[in-house]
mmCIF file of C-alpha atoms and ligand atoms in Angstrom:
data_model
loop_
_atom_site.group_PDB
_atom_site.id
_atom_site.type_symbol
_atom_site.label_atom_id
_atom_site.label_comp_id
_atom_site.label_asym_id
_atom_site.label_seq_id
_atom_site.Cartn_x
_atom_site.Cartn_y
_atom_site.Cartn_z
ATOM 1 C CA UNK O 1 18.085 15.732 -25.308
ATOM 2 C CA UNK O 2 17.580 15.381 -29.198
ATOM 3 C CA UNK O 3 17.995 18.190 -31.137
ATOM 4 C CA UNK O 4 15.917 18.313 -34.396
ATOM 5 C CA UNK O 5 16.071 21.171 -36.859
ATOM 6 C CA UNK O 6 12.939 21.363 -38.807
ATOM 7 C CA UNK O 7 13.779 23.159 -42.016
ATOM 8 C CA UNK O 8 10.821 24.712 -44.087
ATOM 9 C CA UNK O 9 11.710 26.136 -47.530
ATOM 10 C CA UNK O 10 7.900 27.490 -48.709
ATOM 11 C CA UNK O 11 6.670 30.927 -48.975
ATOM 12 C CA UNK O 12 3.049 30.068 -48.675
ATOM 13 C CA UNK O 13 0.970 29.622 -45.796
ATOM 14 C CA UNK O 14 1.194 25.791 -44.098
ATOM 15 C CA UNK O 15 -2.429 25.806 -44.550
ATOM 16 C CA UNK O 16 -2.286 26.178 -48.281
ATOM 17 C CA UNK O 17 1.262 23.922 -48.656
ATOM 18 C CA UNK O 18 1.135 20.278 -49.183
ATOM 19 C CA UNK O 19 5.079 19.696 -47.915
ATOM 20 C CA UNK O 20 4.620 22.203 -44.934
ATOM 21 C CA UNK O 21 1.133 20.305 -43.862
ATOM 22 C CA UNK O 22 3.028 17.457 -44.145
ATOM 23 C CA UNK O 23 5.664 18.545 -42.284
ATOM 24 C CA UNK O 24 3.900 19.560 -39.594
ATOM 25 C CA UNK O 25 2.106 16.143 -38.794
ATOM 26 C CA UNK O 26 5.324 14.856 -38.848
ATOM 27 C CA UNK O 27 7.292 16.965 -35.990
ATOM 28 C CA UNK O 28 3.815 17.001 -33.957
ATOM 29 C CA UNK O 29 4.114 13.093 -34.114
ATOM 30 C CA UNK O 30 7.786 13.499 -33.208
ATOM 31 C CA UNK O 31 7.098 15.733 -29.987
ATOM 32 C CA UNK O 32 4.496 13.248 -28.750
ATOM 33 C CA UNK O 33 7.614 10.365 -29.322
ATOM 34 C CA UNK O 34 9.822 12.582 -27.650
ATOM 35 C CA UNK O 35 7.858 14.909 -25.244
ATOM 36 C CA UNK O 36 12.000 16.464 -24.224
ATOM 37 C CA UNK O 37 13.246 17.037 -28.173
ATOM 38 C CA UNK O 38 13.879 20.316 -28.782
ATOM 39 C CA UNK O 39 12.732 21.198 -32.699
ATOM 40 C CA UNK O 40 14.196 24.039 -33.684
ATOM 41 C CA UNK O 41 12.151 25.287 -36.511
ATOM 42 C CA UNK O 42 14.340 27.539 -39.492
ATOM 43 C CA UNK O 43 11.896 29.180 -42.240
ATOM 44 C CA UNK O 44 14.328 29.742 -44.815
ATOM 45 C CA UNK O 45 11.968 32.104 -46.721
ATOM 46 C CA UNK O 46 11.895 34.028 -43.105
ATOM 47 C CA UNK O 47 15.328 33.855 -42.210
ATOM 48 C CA UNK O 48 17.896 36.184 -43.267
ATOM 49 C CA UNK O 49 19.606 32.957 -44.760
ATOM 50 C CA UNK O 50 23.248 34.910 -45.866
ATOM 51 C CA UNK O 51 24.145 34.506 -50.068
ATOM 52 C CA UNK O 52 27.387 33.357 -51.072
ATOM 53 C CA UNK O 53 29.063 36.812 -51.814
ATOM 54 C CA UNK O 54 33.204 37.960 -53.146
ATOM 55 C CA UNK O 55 33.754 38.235 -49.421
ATOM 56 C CA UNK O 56 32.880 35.277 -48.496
ATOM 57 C CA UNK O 57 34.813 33.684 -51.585
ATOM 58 C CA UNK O 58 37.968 35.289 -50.645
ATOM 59 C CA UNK O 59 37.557 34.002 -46.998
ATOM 60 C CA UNK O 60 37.300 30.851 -48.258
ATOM 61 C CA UNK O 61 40.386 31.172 -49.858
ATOM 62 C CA UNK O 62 42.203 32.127 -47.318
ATOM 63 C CA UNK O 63 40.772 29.691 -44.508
ATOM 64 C CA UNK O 64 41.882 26.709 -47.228
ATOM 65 C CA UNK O 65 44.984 28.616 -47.197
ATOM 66 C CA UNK O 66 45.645 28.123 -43.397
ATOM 67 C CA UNK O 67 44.517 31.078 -42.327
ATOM 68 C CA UNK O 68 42.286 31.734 -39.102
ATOM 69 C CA UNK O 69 39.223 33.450 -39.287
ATOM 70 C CA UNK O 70 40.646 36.352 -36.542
ATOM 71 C CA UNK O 71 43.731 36.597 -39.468
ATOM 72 C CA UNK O 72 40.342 37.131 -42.387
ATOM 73 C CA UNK O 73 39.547 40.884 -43.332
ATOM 74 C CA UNK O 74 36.769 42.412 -41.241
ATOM 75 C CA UNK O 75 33.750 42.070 -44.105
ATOM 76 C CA UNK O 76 35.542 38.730 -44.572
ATOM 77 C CA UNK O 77 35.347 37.461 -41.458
ATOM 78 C CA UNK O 78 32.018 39.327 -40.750
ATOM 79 C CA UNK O 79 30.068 37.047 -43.626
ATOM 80 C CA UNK O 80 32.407 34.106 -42.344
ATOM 81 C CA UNK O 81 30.750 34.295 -39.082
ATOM 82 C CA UNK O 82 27.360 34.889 -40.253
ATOM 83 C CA UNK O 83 27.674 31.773 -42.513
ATOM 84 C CA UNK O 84 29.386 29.167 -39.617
ATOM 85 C CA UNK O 85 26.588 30.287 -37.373
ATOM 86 C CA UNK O 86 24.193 28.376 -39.616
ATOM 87 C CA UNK O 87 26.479 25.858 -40.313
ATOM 88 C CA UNK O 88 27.317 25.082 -36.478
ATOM 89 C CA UNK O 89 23.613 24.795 -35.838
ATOM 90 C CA UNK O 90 23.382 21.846 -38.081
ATOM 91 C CA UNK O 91 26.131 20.462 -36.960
ATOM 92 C CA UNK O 92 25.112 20.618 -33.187
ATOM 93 C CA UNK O 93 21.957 18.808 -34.429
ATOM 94 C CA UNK O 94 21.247 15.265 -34.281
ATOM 95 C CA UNK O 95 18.330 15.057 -36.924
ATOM 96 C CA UNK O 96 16.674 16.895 -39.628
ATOM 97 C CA UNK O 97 13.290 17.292 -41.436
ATOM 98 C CA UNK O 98 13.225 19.303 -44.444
ATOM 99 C CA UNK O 99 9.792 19.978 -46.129
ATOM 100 C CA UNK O 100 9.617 21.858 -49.279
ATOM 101 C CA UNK O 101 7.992 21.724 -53.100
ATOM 102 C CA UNK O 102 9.440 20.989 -55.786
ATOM 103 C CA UNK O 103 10.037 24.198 -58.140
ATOM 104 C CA UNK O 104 11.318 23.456 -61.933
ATOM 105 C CA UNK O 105 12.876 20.230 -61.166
ATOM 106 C CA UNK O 106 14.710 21.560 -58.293
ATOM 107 C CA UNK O 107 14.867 22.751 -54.428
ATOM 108 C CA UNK O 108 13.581 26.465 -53.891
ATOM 109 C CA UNK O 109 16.780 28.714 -54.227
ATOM 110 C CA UNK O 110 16.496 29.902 -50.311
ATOM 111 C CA UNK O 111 16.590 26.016 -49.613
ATOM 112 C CA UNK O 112 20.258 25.896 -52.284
ATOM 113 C CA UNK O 113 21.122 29.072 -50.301
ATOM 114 C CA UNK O 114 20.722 27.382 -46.740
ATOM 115 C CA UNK O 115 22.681 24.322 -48.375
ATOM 116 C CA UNK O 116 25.340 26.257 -49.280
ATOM 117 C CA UNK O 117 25.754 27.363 -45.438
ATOM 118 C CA UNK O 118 26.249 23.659 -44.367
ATOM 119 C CA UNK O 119 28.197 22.201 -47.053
ATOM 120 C CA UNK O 120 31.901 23.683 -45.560
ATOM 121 C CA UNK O 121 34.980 22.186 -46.023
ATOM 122 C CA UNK O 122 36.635 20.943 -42.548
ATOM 123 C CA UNK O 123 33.209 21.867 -40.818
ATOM 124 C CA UNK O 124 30.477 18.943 -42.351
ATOM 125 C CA UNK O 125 33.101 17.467 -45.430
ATOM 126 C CA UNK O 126 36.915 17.545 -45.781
ATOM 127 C CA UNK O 127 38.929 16.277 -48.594
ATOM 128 C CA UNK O 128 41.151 13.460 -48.533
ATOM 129 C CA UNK O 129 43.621 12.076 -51.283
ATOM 130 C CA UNK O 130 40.896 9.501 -51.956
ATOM 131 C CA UNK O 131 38.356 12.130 -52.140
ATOM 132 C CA UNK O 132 35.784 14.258 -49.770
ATOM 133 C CA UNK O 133 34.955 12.579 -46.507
ATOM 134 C CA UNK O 134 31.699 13.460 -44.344
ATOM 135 C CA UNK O 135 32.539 14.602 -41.047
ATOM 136 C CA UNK O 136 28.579 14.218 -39.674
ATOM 137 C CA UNK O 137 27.357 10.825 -38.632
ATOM 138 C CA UNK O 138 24.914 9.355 -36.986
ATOM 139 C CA UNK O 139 22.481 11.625 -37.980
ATOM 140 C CA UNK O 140 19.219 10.761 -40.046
ATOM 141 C CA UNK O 141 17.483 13.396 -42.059
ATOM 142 C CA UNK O 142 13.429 13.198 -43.608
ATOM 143 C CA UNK O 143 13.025 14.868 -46.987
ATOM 144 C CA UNK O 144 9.160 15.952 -47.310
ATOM 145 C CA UNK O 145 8.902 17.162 -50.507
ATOM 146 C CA UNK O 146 5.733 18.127 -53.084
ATOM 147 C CA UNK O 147 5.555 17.708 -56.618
ATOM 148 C CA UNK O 148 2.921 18.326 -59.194
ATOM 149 C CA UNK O 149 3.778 15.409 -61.142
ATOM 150 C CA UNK O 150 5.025 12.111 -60.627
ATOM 151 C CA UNK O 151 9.044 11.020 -60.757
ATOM 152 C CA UNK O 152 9.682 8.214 -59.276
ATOM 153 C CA UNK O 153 8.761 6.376 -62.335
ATOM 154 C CA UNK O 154 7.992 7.024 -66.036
ATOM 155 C CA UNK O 155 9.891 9.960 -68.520
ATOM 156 C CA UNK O 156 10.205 12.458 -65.549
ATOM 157 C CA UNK O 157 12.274 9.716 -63.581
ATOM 158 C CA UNK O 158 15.175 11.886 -64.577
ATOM 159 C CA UNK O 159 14.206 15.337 -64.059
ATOM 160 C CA UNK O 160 13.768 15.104 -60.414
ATOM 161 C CA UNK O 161 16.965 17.015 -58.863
ATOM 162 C CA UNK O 162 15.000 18.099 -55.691
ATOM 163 C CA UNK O 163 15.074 15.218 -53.097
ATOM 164 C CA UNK O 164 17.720 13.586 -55.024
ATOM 165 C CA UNK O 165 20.498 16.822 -55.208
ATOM 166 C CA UNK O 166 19.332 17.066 -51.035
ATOM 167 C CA UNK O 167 20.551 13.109 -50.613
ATOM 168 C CA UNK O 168 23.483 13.799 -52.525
ATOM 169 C CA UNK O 169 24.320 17.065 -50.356
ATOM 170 C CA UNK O 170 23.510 14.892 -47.013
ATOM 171 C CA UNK O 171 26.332 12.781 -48.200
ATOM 172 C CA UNK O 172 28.731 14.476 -45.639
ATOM 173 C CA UNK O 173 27.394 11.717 -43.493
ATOM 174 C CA UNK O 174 23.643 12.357 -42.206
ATOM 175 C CA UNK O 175 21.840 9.084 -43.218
ATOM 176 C CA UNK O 176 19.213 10.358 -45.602
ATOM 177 C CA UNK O 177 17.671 6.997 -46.883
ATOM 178 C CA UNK O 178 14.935 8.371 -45.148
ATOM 179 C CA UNK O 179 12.546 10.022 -47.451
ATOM 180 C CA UNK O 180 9.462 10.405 -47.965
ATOM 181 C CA UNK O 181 7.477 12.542 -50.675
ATOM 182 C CA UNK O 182 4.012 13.512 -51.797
ATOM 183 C CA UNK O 183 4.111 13.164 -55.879
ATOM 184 C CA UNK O 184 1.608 13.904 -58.643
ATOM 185 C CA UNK O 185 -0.146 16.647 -57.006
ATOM 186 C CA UNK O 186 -1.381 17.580 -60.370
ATOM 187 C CA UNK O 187 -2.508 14.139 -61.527
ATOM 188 C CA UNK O 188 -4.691 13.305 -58.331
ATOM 189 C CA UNK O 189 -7.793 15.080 -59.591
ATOM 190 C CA UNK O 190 -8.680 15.844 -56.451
ATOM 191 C CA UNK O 191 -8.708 12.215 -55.274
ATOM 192 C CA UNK O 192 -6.291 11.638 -52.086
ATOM 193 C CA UNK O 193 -3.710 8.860 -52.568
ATOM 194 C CA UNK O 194 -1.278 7.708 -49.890
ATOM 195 C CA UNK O 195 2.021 9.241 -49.570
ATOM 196 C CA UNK O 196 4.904 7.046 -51.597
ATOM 197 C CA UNK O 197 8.683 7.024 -51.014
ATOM 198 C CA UNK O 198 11.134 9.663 -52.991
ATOM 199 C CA UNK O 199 11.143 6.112 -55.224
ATOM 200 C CA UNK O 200 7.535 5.926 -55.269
ATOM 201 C CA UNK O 201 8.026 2.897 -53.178
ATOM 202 C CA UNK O 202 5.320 2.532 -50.249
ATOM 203 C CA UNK O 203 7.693 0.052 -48.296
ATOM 204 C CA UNK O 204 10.106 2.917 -47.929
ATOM 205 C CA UNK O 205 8.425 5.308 -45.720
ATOM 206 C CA UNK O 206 10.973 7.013 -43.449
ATOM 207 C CA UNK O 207 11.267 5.434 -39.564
ATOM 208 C CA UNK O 208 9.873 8.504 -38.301
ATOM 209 C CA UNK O 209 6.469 8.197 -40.380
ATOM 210 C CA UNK O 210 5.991 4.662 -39.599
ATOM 211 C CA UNK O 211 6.030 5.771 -36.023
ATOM 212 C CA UNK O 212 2.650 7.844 -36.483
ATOM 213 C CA UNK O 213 -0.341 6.709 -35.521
ATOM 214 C CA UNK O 214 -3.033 5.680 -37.493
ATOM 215 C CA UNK O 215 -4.985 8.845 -37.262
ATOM 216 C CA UNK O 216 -1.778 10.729 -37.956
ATOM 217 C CA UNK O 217 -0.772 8.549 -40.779
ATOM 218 C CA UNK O 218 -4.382 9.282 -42.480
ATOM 219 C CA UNK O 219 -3.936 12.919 -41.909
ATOM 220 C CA UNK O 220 -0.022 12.719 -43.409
ATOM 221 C CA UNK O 221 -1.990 10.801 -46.174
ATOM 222 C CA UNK O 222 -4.981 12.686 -47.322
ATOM 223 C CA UNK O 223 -3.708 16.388 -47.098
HETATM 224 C C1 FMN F 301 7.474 28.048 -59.313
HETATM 225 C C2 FMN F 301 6.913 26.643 -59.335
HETATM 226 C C3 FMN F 301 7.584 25.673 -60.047
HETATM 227 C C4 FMN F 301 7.088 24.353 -60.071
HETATM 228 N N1 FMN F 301 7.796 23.409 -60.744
HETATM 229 C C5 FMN F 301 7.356 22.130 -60.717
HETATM 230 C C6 FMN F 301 8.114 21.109 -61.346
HETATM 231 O O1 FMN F 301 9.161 21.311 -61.947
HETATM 232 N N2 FMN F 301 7.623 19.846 -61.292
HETATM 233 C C7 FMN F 301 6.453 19.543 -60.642
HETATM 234 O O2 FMN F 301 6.094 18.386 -60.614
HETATM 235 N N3 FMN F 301 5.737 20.481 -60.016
HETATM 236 C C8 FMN F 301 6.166 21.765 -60.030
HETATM 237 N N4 FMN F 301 5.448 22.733 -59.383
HETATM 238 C C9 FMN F 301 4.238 22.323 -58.659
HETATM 239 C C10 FMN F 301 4.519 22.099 -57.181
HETATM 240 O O3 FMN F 301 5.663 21.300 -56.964
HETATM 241 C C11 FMN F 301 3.324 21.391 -56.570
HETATM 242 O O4 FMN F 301 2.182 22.211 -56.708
HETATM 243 C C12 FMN F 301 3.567 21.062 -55.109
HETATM 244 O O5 FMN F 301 2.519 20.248 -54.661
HETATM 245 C C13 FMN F 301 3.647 22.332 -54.287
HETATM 246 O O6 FMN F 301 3.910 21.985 -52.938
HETATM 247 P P1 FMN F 301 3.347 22.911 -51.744
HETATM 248 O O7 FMN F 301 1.858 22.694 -51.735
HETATM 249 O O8 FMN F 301 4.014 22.405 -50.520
HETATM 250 O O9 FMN F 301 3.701 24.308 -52.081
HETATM 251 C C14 FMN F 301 5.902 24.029 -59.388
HETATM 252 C C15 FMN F 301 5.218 25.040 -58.685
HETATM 253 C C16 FMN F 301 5.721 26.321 -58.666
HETATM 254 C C17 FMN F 301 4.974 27.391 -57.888
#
């Protein structure tokens, strides 16, 4: 059975959020694929989604240090645990959909905070003497994310750190060429445009979208 983790990172209602809307066509399309995956669905803004704390620093220390996390201090190992549960989750998964806006050129901070609880050393990355090394594979990940205005192209190309930090964090080996994005909220005056690529590019719409069907494809489209 396929296990998909459907991460949401938006306090407003789905009915009011372009991403979540979005989202949601998407993993409906994806159960009637796949009538046996099991989406696990992780609201990051309703989640107690833990913050990097002093404890869990020091842990971190130590574990690099050789240490086991029975041999950690109990607070230590106490936000250790809380942290690998997350982390253990997305490893156990075999594909991801992330839907989210984009807030000042970036991924809203529960979204950083839930990245911070997958990127672990010798869980999803480890360092080698030619440099970090991915320890997931074979996974695929969908980036939905919203924007008021458009970055794929023109002088806001290089202020987009949303979708673009995310593929660089999926590095630890989830293929993430798979995006897909609804830009230029703002400069649609109310007129629906199809959805584009992260790079604007139509031709670059993410496996999983081409698989909806026409009437889903609209809907993805015009929300
Ligand atoms: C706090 C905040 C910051 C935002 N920052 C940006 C931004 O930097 N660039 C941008 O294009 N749009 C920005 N927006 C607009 C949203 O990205 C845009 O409205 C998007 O469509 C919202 O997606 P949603 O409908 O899924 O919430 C911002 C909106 C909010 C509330």
């Amino acid at each position: 059975m396929t296990t998909i983790l459907y991460i949401t990172a938006n306090p407003k209602k789905e009915e009011d959020s372009n991403s979540l809307r979005v989202g949601r066509a998407l993993v409906e399309s994806i159960r009637q694929l796949d009538s046996q995956a099991d989406i696990v669905e992780i609201d990051v803004y309703k989640q107690p989604i833990p913050l990097i704390d002093s404890h869990f620093l020091n842990a971190r220390s130590r574990l690099a240090a050789g240490k086991s996390v029975a041999e950690l201090q109990p607070e230590e190992q106490a936000v250790v645990r809380n942290v690998f549960q997350w982390t253990d989750q997305f490893i156990a998964a075999d594909a991801y959909v992330f839907a989210y806006p984009l807030w000042n050129f970036g991924i809203p901070p529960m979204l950083k905070a839930y990245v911070d609880t997958i990127k672990i050393a010798r869980k999803t990355f480890r360092y080698t003497p030619e440099g970090p090394v991915g320890l997931l594979s074979g996974k695929k990940a969908v980036l939905i994310q919203s924007s008021g205005d458009i970055y794929s192209e023109g002088p806001l190309k290089e202020f987009e750190h949303g979708s673009r930090y995310l593929k660089s964090v999926l590095w630890c080996g989830v293929h993430r060429g798979d995006s897909h994005a609804r830009h230029g909220q703002r400069r649609r005056h109310g007129r629906s445009q199809p959805a584009e690529g992260a790079d604007g590019s139509r031709a670059h719409r993410p496996q999983t979208v081409r698989c909806l069907s026409r009437r889903r494809r609209r809907e993805a489209a015009d929300v």
